[in-house]
Coordinates of C-alpha atoms in Angstrom, one line a residue:
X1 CA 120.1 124.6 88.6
X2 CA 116.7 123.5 89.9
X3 CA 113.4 123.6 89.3
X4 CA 113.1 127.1 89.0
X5 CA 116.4 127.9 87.0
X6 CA 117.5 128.9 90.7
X7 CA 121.7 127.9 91.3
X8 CA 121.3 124.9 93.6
X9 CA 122.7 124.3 97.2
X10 CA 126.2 123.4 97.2
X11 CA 125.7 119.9 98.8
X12 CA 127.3 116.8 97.6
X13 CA 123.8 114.8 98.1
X14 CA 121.9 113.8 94.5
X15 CA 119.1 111.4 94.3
X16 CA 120.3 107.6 94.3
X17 CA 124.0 108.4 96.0
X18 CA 125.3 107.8 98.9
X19 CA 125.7 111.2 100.8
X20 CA 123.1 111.6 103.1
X21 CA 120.3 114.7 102.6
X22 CA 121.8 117.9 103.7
X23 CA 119.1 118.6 106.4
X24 CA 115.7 117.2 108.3
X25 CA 112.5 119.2 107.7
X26 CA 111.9 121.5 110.9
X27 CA 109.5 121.2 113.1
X28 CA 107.0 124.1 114.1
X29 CA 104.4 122.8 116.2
X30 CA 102.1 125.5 116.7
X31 CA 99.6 127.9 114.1
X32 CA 101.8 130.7 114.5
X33 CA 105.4 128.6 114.2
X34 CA 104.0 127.2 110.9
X35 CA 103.4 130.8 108.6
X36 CA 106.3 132.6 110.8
X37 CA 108.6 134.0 107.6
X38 CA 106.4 132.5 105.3
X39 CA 104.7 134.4 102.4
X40 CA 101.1 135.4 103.1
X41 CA 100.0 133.7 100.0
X42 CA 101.6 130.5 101.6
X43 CA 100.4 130.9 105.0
X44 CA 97.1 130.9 103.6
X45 CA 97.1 128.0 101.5
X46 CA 99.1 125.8 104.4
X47 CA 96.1 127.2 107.2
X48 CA 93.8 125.7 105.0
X49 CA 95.6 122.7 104.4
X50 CA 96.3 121.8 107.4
X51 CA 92.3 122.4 108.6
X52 CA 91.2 119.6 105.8
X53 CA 90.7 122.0 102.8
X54 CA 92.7 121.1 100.0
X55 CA 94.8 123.5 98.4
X56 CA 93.9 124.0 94.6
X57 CA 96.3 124.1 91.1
X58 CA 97.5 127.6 91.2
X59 CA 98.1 127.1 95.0
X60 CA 100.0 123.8 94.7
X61 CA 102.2 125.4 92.5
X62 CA 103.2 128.4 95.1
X63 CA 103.8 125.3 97.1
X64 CA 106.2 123.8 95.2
X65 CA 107.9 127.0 94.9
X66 CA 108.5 127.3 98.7
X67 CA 112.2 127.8 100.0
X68 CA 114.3 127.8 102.8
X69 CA 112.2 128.3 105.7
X70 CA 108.9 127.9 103.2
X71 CA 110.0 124.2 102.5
X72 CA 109.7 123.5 106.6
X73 CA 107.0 125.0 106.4
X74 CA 105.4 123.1 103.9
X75 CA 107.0 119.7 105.2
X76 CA 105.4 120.1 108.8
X77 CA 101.7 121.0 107.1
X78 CA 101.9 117.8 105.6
X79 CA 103.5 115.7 108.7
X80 CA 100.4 117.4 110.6
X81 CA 98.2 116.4 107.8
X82 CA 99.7 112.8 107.9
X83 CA 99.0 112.6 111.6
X84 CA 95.2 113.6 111.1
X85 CA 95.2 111.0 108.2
X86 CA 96.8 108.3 108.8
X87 CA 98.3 107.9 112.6
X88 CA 102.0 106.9 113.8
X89 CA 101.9 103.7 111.7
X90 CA 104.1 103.4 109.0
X91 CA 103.6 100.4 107.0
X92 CA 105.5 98.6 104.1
X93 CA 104.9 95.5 101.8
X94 CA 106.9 92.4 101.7
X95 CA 107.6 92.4 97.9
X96 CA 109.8 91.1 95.1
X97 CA 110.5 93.3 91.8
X98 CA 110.4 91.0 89.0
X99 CA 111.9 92.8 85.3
X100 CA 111.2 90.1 83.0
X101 CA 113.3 92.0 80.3
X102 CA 115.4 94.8 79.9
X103 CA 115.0 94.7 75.9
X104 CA 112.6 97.6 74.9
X105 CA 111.4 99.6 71.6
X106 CA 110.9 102.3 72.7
X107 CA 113.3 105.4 73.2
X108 CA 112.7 107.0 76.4
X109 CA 115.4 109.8 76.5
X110 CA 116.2 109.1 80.6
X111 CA 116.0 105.5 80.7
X112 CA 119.5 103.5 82.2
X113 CA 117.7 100.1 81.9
X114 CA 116.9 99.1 78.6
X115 CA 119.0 97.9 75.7
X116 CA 119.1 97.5 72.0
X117 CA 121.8 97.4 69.8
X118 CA 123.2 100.9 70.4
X119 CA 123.9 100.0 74.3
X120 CA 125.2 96.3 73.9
X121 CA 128.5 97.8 74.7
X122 CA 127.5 100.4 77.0
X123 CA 125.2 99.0 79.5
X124 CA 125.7 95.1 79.4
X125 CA 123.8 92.4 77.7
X126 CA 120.2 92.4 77.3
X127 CA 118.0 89.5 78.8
X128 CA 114.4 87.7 78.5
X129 CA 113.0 85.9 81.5
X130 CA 111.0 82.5 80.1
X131 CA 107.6 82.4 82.2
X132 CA 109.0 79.4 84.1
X133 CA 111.8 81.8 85.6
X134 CA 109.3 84.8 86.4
X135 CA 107.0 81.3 88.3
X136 CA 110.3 80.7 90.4
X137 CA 111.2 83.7 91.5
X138 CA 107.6 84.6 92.6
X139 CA 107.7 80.9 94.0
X140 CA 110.8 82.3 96.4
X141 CA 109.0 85.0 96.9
X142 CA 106.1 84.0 98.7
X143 CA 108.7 81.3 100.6
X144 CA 110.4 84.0 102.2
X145 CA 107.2 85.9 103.2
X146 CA 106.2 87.6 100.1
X147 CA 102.8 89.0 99.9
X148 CA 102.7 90.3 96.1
X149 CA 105.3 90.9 93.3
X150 CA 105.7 93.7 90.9
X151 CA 106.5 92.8 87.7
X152 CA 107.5 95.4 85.0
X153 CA 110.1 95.2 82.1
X154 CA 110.8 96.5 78.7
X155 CA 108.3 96.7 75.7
X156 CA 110.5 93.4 74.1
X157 CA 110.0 93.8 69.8
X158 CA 108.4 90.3 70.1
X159 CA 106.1 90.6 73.4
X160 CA 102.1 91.0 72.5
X161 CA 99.7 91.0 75.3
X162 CA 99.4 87.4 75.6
X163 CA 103.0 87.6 77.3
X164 CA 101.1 89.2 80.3
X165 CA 98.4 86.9 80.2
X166 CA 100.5 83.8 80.2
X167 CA 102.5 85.5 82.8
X168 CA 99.6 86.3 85.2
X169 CA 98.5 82.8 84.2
X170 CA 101.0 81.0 85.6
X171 CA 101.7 82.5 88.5
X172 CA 98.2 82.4 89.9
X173 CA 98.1 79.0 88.9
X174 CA 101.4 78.0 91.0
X175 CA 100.2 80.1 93.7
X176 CA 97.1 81.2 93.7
X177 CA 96.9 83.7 97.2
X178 CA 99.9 86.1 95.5
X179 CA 99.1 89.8 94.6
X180 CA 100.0 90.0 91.0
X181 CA 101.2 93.9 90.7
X182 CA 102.1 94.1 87.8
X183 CA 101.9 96.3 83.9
X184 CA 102.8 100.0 83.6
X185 CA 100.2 101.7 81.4
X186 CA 102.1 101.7 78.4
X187 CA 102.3 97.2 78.8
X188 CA 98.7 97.7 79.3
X189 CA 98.1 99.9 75.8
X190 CA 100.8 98.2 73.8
X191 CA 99.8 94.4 74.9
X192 CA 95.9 95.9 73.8
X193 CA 97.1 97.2 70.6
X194 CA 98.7 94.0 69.7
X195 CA 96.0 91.7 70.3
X196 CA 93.3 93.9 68.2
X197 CA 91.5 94.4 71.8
X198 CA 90.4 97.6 73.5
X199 CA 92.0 98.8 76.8
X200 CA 88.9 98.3 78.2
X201 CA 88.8 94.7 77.1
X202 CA 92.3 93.4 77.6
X203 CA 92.3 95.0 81.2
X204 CA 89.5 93.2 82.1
X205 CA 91.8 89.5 80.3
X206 CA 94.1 90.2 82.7
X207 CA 92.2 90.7 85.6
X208 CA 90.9 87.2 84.5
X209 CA 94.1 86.1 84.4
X210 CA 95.6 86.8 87.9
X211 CA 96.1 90.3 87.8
X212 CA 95.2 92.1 91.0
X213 CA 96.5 95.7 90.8
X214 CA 98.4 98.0 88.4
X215 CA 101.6 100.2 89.3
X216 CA 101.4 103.8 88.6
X217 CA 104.5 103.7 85.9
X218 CA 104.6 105.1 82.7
X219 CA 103.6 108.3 84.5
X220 CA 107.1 110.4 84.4
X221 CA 105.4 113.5 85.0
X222 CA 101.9 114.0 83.2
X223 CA 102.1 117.0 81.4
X224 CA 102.3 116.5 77.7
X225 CA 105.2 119.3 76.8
X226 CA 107.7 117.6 78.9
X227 CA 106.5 114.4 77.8
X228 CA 107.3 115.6 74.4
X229 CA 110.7 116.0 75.5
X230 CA 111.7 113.0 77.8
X231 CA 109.7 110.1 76.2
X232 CA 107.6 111.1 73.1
X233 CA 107.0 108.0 71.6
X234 CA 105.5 106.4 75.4
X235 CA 101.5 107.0 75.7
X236 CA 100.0 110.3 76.0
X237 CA 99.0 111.4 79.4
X238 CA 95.0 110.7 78.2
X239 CA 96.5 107.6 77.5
X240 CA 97.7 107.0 80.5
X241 CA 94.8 108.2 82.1
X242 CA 92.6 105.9 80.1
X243 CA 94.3 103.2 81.4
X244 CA 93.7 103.9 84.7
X245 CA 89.8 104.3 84.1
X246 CA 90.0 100.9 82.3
X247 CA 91.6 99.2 85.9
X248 CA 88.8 101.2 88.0
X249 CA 86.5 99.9 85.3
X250 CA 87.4 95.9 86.2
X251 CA 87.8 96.3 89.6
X252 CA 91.5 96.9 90.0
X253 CA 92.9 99.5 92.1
X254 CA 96.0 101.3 91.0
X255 CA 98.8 104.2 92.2
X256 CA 100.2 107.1 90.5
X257 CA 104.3 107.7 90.2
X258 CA 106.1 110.6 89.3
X259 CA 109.4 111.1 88.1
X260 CA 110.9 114.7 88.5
X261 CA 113.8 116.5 88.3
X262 CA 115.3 116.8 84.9
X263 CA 113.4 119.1 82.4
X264 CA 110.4 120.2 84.7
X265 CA 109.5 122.6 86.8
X266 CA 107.0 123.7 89.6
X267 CA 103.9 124.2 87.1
X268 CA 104.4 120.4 85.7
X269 CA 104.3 119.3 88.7
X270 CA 101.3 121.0 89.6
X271 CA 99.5 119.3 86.5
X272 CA 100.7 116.4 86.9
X273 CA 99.1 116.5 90.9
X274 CA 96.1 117.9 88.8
X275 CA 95.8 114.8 86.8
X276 CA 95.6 112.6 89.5
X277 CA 93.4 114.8 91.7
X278 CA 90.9 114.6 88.4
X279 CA 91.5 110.4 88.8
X280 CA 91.0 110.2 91.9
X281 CA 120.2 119.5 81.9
X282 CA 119.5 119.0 85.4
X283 CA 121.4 116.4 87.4
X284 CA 118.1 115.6 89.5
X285 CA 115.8 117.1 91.7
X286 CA 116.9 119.2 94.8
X287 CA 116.5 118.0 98.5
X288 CA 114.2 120.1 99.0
X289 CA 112.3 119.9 95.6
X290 CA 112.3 116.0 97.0
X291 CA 110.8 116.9 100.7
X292 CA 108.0 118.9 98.8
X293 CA 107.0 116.3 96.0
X294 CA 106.2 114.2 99.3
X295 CA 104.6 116.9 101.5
X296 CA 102.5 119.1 98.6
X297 CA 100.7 115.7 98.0
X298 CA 99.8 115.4 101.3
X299 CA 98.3 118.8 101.4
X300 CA 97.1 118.1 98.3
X301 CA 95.7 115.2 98.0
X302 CA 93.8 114.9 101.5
X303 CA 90.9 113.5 101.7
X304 CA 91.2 111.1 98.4
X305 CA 94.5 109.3 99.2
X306 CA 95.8 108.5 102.6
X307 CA 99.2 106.8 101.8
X308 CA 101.6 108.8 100.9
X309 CA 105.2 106.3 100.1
X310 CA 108.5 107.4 100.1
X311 CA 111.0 105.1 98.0
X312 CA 113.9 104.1 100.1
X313 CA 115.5 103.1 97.0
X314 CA 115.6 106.2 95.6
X315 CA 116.6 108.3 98.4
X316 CA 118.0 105.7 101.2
X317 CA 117.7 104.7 104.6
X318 CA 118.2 108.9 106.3
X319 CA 116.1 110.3 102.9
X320 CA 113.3 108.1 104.1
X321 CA 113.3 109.1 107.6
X322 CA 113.0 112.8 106.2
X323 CA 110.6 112.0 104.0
X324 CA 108.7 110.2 106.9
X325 CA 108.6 113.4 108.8
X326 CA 107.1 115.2 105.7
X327 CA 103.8 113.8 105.1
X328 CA 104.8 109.9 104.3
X329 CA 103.6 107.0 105.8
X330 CA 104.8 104.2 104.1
X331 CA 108.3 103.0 103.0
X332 CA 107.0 100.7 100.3
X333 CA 108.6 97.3 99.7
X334 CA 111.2 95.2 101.1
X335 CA 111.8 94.7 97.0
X336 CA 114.5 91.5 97.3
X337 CA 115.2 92.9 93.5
X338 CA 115.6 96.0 91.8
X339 CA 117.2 96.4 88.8
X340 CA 115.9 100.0 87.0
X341 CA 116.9 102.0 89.6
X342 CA 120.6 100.3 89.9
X343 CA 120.6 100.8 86.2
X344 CA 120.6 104.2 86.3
X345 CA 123.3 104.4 88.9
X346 CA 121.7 104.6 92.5
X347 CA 123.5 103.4 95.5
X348 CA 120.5 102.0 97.2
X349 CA 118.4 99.1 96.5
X350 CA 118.1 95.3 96.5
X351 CA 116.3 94.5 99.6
X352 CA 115.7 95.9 103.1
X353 CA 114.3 93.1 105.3
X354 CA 111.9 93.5 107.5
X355 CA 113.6 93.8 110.5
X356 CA 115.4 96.8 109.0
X357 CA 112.3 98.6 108.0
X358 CA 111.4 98.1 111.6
X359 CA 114.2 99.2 113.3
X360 CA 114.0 102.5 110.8
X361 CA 110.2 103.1 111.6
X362 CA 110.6 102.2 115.4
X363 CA 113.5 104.7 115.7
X364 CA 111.2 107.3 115.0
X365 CA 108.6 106.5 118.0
X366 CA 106.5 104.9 115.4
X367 CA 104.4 101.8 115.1
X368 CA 105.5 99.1 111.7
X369 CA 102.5 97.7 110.0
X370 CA 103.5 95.0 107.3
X371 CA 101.1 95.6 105.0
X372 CA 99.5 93.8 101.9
X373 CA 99.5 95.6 98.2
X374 CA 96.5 97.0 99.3
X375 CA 97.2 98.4 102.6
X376 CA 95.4 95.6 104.2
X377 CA 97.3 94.0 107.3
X378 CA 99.5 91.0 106.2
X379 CA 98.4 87.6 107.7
X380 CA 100.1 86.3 110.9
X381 CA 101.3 83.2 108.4
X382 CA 103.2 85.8 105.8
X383 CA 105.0 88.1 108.6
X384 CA 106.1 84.7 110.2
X385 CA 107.4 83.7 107.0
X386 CA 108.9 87.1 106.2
X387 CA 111.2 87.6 109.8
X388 CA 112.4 84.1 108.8
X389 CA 113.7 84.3 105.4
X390 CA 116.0 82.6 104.1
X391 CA 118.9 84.4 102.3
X392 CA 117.8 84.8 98.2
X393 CA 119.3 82.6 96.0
X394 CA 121.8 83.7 93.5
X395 CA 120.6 83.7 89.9
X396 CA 121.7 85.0 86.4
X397 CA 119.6 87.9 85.5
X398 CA 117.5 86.0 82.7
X399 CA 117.9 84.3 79.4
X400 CA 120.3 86.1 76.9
X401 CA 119.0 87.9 74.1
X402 CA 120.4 87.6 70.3
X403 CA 119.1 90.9 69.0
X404 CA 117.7 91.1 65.6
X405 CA 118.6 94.7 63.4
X406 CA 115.9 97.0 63.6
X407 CA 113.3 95.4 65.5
X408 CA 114.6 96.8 69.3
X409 CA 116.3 100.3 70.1
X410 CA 118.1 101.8 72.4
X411 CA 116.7 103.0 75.5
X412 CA 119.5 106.3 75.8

């Protein structure tokens, strides 16, 4: 089924395999192409899209409930859209995923990553990073051309926030012109809570620290009733929200995730669009449920946010080339690691180079821009260094853990 309760295509492609998507989004180029054997409804909301008005809640909704024809449609209002917004350029960021554990309290009912006692036999053996590991592989990092690193991991029973201060610490202090990205919003309200400070406060500690932006995580889809459902015990979405006042508040900018496509529908992902706008059973989401969570926030979302990134990881090398021609223009990171996405069973991942994310963007007639965390053009120096990498070292995934009863759980 998808979205809708709808019987979906017969296709062998599923987010994270290897099958390629089914189909491209077509292309209508013209007014009158774009609304032919599309709902008037529709055809109104994507006219005004595609003239610079964005659409609003109930409309983004009927958007996300395009199909078949609808979903091109939809796709080639927001490739227009992208074109208007942000040129041919496609840009990426020479990063490194750092997941400092995999060890995590909390009981997130999708989660292939973490580990407790429940999944010692299940999912292999839980591991904790010391600091001096995380400064190493950040020290590779910016060797082979890195620009920033994204550090995430479990909630670990024994982590409070000065884990993430140290952390940022020591990475700035080892190398000081590296974009720490880094802390979903739930490390950000859990690290708070256990140092007695206020969001507000410890935000603005780790800014002081080293840290220069904060990843959208934590965000699974922000509507409260399927949060309910799919991670109850993770923050609220006010929570979340709060989190990403507290980062606008000391001067840090931040990005908003979603992940769809198990028990939500069209009218969560509407709210959860909603939430940001206000900010600023199933086995996965259709292909074309994926083409219009990338174009609808294009249409969407005009005006306030001009980069709209497609995750190679998630969708590989021909789902980013689609998603490319449906409102996206950036492919975000190189990555050298990733572990979460692995965990949960994706084909994809690990690292695309530069050259590759070249070639890819180039094959389409447009123009790469290696970009810094935010957006910025890399320096000369860091692209040099990135074309030239050397090949990563290999390392054990981290420090083994000896689990104590009770104090972690399992992340099924």
């Amino acid at each position: 089924m998808d979205g809708q309760g709808l019987l979906r295509p017969r296709t062998p492609w599923a987010s994270g395999g290897e099958h390629p998507p089914a189909r491209a989004p077509g292309r209508r180029h013209s007014a009158d192409e774009l609304t032919r054997g599309v709902r008037p409804e529709l055809a109104r909301a994507l006219e005004r899209a595609v003239s610079g008005e964005r659409p609003n809640r109930d409309e983004v909704e009927l958007l996300f409930r395009a199909r078949g024809d609808e979903v091109d449609a939809v796709c080639d209002a927001a490739d227009a859209v992208r074109a208007r917004v942000s040129g041919d350029t496609v840009t990426y960021v020479v990063t490194r995923n750092i997941q400092y554990t995999n060890v995590c309290t909390y009981r997130c009912r999708f989660c292939a990553f973490s580990k407790g006692p429940l999944s010692l036999n299940l999912r292999g053996q839980p591991y904790l990073m010391t600091i001096d590991e995380v400064v190493d592989r950040s020290r590779e990092a910016w060797e082979r051309g890195g620009t920033e690193v994204c550090m995430q991991g479990g909630i670990h029973p024994d982590f409070t926030g000065q884990f993430y201060l140290d952390v940022c610490a020591a990475i700035k202090a080892e190398l000081p012109d590296l974009h720490v990205h880094a802390f979903s919003p739930l490390e950000i309200f859990q690290g708070a809570a256990t140092l007695g400070l206020s969001v507000e406060e410890f935000t603005a500690r780790l800014r002081d620290a080293g840290l220069s932006s904060l990843p959208g995580t934590a965000a699974e889809v922000l509507d409260d009733d399927v949060r309910a459902i799919i991670c109850p015990d993770k923050v609220t979405t006010a929570e979340w929200v709060r989190v990403q006042e507290a980062a606008a508040a000391a001067g840090l900018r931040s990005n908003a995730t979603i992940m769809f496509g198990h028990v939500d529908g069209p009218a969560h992902w509407a709210n959860h669009l909603e939430v940001v706008l206000r900010g600023e059973g199933r086995p996965g989401p259709t292909w074309d449920e994926v083409l219009l969570m990338h174009a609808v926030p294009r249409l969407a979302l005009q005006g306030l946010v001009d980069n709209i990134q497609v995750s190679w990881v998630k969708l590989g090398v021909e789902g980013a080339r689609a998603c490319l021609r449906a409102g996206c223009n950036d492919l975000g990171g190189t990555l050298m690691n990733e572990s979460i996405s692995r965990s949960a069973g994706a084909s994809h991942g690990q690292e695309m180079p530069p050259a590759a994310m070249e070639e890819l963007i180039r094959s389409m007639g447009r123009t790469p821009r290696m970009r810094t965390t935010l957006y910025e053009t890399a320096p000369a120096e860091r692209r040099s260094a990135a074309h030239a990498a050397h090949p990563l070292r290999e390392r054990a995934p981290g420090t083994m853990v000896r689990l104590r009863p009770g104090r972690a759980a399992s992340g099924g």
